[in-house]
Short mmCIF file of C-alpha atoms in Angstrom, two decimals:
data_model
loop_
_atom_site.label_atom_id
_atom_site.label_comp_id
_atom_site.label_asym_id
_atom_site.label_seq_id
_atom_site.Cartn_x
_atom_site.Cartn_y
_atom_site.Cartn_z
CA UNK A 20 0.00 0.00 0.00
CA UNK A 21 1.32 3.42 -0.95
CA UNK A 22 0.45 6.04 1.65
CA UNK A 23 -0.34 9.66 0.94
CA UNK A 24 2.85 11.33 -0.18
CA UNK A 25 3.91 14.93 0.34
CA UNK A 26 2.30 17.13 -2.29
CA UNK A 27 -0.54 14.69 -2.95
CA UNK A 28 -3.87 16.34 -3.79
CA UNK A 29 -5.45 13.86 -1.34
CA UNK A 30 -4.02 15.76 1.66
CA UNK A 31 -4.79 19.46 2.08
CA UNK A 32 -3.52 21.45 5.02
CA UNK A 33 -5.91 24.39 5.08
CA UNK A 34 -4.15 26.16 7.96
CA UNK A 35 -0.77 25.33 9.48
CA UNK A 36 -0.84 24.09 13.04
CA UNK A 37 1.12 26.11 15.57
CA UNK A 38 1.61 23.05 17.77
CA UNK A 39 4.30 20.41 17.15
CA UNK A 40 2.28 17.74 18.98
CA UNK A 41 -0.68 18.39 16.65
CA UNK A 42 1.57 18.31 13.58
CA UNK A 43 2.93 14.96 14.84
CA UNK A 44 -0.58 13.56 15.21
CA UNK A 45 -1.50 14.72 11.72
CA UNK A 46 1.67 13.14 10.29
CA UNK A 47 0.76 9.89 12.05
CA UNK A 48 -2.68 9.77 10.41
CA UNK A 49 -1.32 10.87 7.03
CA UNK A 50 1.17 7.98 7.08
CA UNK A 51 -1.75 5.54 7.45
CA UNK A 52 -3.92 6.88 4.63
CA UNK A 53 -3.67 5.18 1.25
CA UNK A 54 -2.93 7.43 -1.71
CA UNK A 55 -5.96 6.06 -3.57
CA UNK A 56 -9.69 6.57 -3.94
CA UNK A 57 -11.76 7.32 -1.95
CA UNK A 58 -9.27 8.70 0.60
CA UNK A 59 -8.95 12.46 1.06
CA UNK A 60 -8.05 14.54 4.11
CA UNK A 61 -8.28 18.22 5.05
CA UNK A 62 -6.25 19.36 8.06
CA UNK A 63 -6.91 22.38 10.27
CA UNK A 64 -10.21 23.47 8.79
CA UNK A 65 -12.16 26.45 10.09
CA UNK A 66 -15.72 27.21 9.10
CA UNK A 67 -18.48 29.61 10.03
CA UNK A 68 -21.65 27.64 10.70
CA UNK A 69 -25.20 28.69 9.95
CA UNK A 70 -25.66 29.44 13.68
CA UNK A 71 -22.78 32.00 13.44
CA UNK A 72 -20.39 29.84 15.46
CA UNK A 73 -16.77 29.65 14.36
CA UNK A 74 -15.60 26.04 14.34
CA UNK A 75 -12.11 24.60 14.19
CA UNK A 76 -11.60 21.02 13.04
CA UNK A 77 -8.25 19.26 13.32
CA UNK A 78 -8.87 16.79 10.50
CA UNK A 79 -11.63 15.78 8.10
CA UNK A 80 -10.99 12.37 6.54
CA UNK A 81 -12.94 10.74 3.73
CA UNK A 82 -12.65 6.93 3.89
CA UNK A 83 -14.62 4.00 2.46
CA UNK A 84 -16.90 4.14 5.52
CA UNK A 85 -17.66 7.87 5.19
CA UNK A 86 -16.57 11.32 6.23
CA UNK A 87 -14.98 11.56 9.67
CA UNK A 88 -14.37 14.69 11.72
CA UNK A 89 -11.33 13.94 13.88
CA UNK A 90 -10.30 15.93 16.88
CA UNK A 91 -6.74 15.24 17.96
CA UNK A 92 -5.91 15.26 21.66
CA UNK A 93 -2.35 15.01 22.93
CA UNK A 94 -3.37 14.52 26.53
CA UNK A 95 -0.61 12.81 28.47
CA UNK A 96 -0.88 10.61 31.53
CA UNK A 97 -4.03 8.76 32.50
CA UNK A 98 -7.49 9.52 31.18
CA UNK A 99 -10.45 8.09 33.09
CA UNK A 100 -14.13 8.76 32.83
CA UNK A 101 -17.39 8.08 31.09
CA UNK A 102 -19.60 9.47 28.35
CA UNK A 103 -19.84 12.89 30.01
CA UNK A 104 -16.77 13.78 32.08
CA UNK A 105 -13.14 12.75 31.96
CA UNK A 106 -10.40 13.18 34.52
CA UNK A 107 -6.97 13.72 33.01
CA UNK A 108 -4.08 13.02 35.39
CA UNK A 109 -0.86 14.34 33.90
CA UNK A 110 2.49 12.61 34.51
CA UNK A 111 3.30 15.20 37.22
CA UNK A 112 0.16 14.16 39.14
CA UNK A 113 -1.97 17.23 38.39
CA UNK A 114 -5.58 16.24 37.69
CA UNK A 115 -8.08 18.25 35.70
CA UNK A 116 -11.64 17.57 34.64
CA UNK A 117 -12.67 17.77 30.97
CA UNK A 118 -15.91 17.25 29.11
CA UNK A 119 -15.77 14.17 26.92
CA UNK A 120 -14.37 15.80 23.74
CA UNK A 121 -16.58 13.63 21.52
CA UNK A 122 -19.58 15.72 22.56
CA UNK A 123 -18.10 18.95 21.14
CA UNK A 124 -16.74 17.14 18.07
CA UNK A 125 -20.23 15.77 17.39
CA UNK A 126 -21.67 19.29 17.59
CA UNK A 127 -19.08 20.46 15.05
CA UNK A 128 -19.95 17.55 12.76
CA UNK A 129 -23.64 18.51 12.90
CA UNK A 130 -22.82 22.17 12.22
CA UNK A 131 -20.69 21.22 9.23
CA UNK A 132 -23.42 18.95 7.86
CA UNK A 133 -25.94 21.78 8.26
CA UNK A 134 -23.63 24.20 6.44
CA UNK A 135 -23.15 21.75 3.57
CA UNK A 136 -26.94 21.27 3.36
CA UNK A 137 -27.38 25.05 3.29
CA UNK A 138 -25.02 25.48 0.34
CA UNK A 139 -26.38 22.39 -1.36
CA UNK A 140 -29.84 23.98 -1.34
CA UNK A 141 -28.47 27.20 -2.83
CA UNK A 142 -26.55 25.44 -5.60
CA UNK A 143 -29.64 24.29 -7.47
CA UNK A 144 -28.13 20.81 -7.65
CA UNK A 145 -29.11 18.10 -5.23
CA UNK A 146 -25.93 16.43 -4.08
CA UNK A 147 -26.19 13.80 -1.34
CA UNK A 148 -24.43 15.18 1.70
CA UNK A 149 -22.58 12.42 3.55
CA UNK A 150 -23.16 11.70 7.20
CA UNK A 151 -20.26 13.18 9.15
CA UNK A 152 -19.14 10.99 12.03
CA UNK A 153 -17.16 12.57 14.88
CA UNK A 154 -14.22 10.76 16.47
CA UNK A 155 -11.40 11.55 18.87
CA UNK A 156 -7.79 10.53 18.28
CA UNK A 157 -5.78 10.38 21.52
CA UNK A 158 -2.23 10.41 20.21
CA UNK A 159 0.14 11.08 23.11
CA UNK A 160 2.61 8.20 23.41
CA UNK A 161 2.33 6.41 26.74
CA UNK A 162 -1.14 7.80 27.49
CA UNK A 163 -3.30 5.37 29.48
CA UNK A 164 -7.01 5.28 28.77
CA UNK A 165 -9.19 4.07 31.66
CA UNK A 166 -12.53 5.00 30.13
CA UNK A 167 -15.70 3.05 30.72
CA UNK A 168 -17.51 1.40 27.80
CA UNK A 169 -19.61 4.51 27.10
CA UNK A 170 -16.62 6.86 27.40
CA UNK A 171 -14.62 4.77 24.89
CA UNK A 172 -17.20 5.17 22.11
CA UNK A 173 -15.73 7.04 19.15
CA UNK A 174 -12.31 7.24 20.82
CA UNK A 175 -9.20 5.94 19.05
CA UNK A 176 -5.55 5.63 20.02
CA UNK A 177 -2.22 5.05 18.34
CA UNK A 178 -2.34 1.25 18.20
CA UNK A 179 -3.00 -1.68 20.51
CA UNK A 180 0.57 -1.67 21.82
CA UNK A 181 0.64 2.09 22.34
CA UNK A 182 -2.82 2.46 23.84
CA UNK A 183 -4.25 -0.78 25.22
CA UNK A 184 -8.02 -0.66 25.62
CA UNK A 185 -8.61 1.68 22.67
CA UNK A 186 -8.99 0.72 19.04
CA UNK A 187 -6.25 1.99 16.76
CA UNK A 188 -7.02 4.99 14.56
CA UNK A 189 -6.15 2.60 11.72
CA UNK A 190 -9.36 0.70 12.58
CA UNK A 191 -11.42 3.79 11.80
CA UNK A 192 -9.50 4.61 8.64
CA UNK A 193 -9.80 1.13 7.16
CA UNK A 194 -13.36 0.42 8.30
CA UNK A 195 -15.57 -0.67 5.44
CA UNK A 196 -19.09 0.67 4.88
CA UNK A 197 -21.86 -1.03 6.85
#
């Protein structure tokens, strides 16, 4: 399998990331994507939704199973929690509470779908707008996920060796349509 090469039209970086850890996560996903149909990816996308909200998306990926809105999180240490709240304990022992990031990513996916529907209606052509599925990619090496079964939904890690208990992001990328 040939993966997406530098300069390929299948990978578009809309805005450059200011963060090295985010650039590393994007490079990781890019190295997994085949340089073949139907794969395409758009990194660091910003859009103004029909509700006037400004939305930032780390990565949109078109795969055989659909269009995925990926939010990359480089949270180090241990992540525990459920479908609503997570506790992130950093390697230095500091603990903070976070909303499950899939909830916000799902809102962004719905806003993007609504925006595409809006412009589809204005175009005069009726193009089928794909369902946009939100997912989270936890990509910090050595991170430990201790999420319950609800909290793990839509959450992906590096690979089974790097993040036991989470499916690899490769699973999402290579998933076939259902």
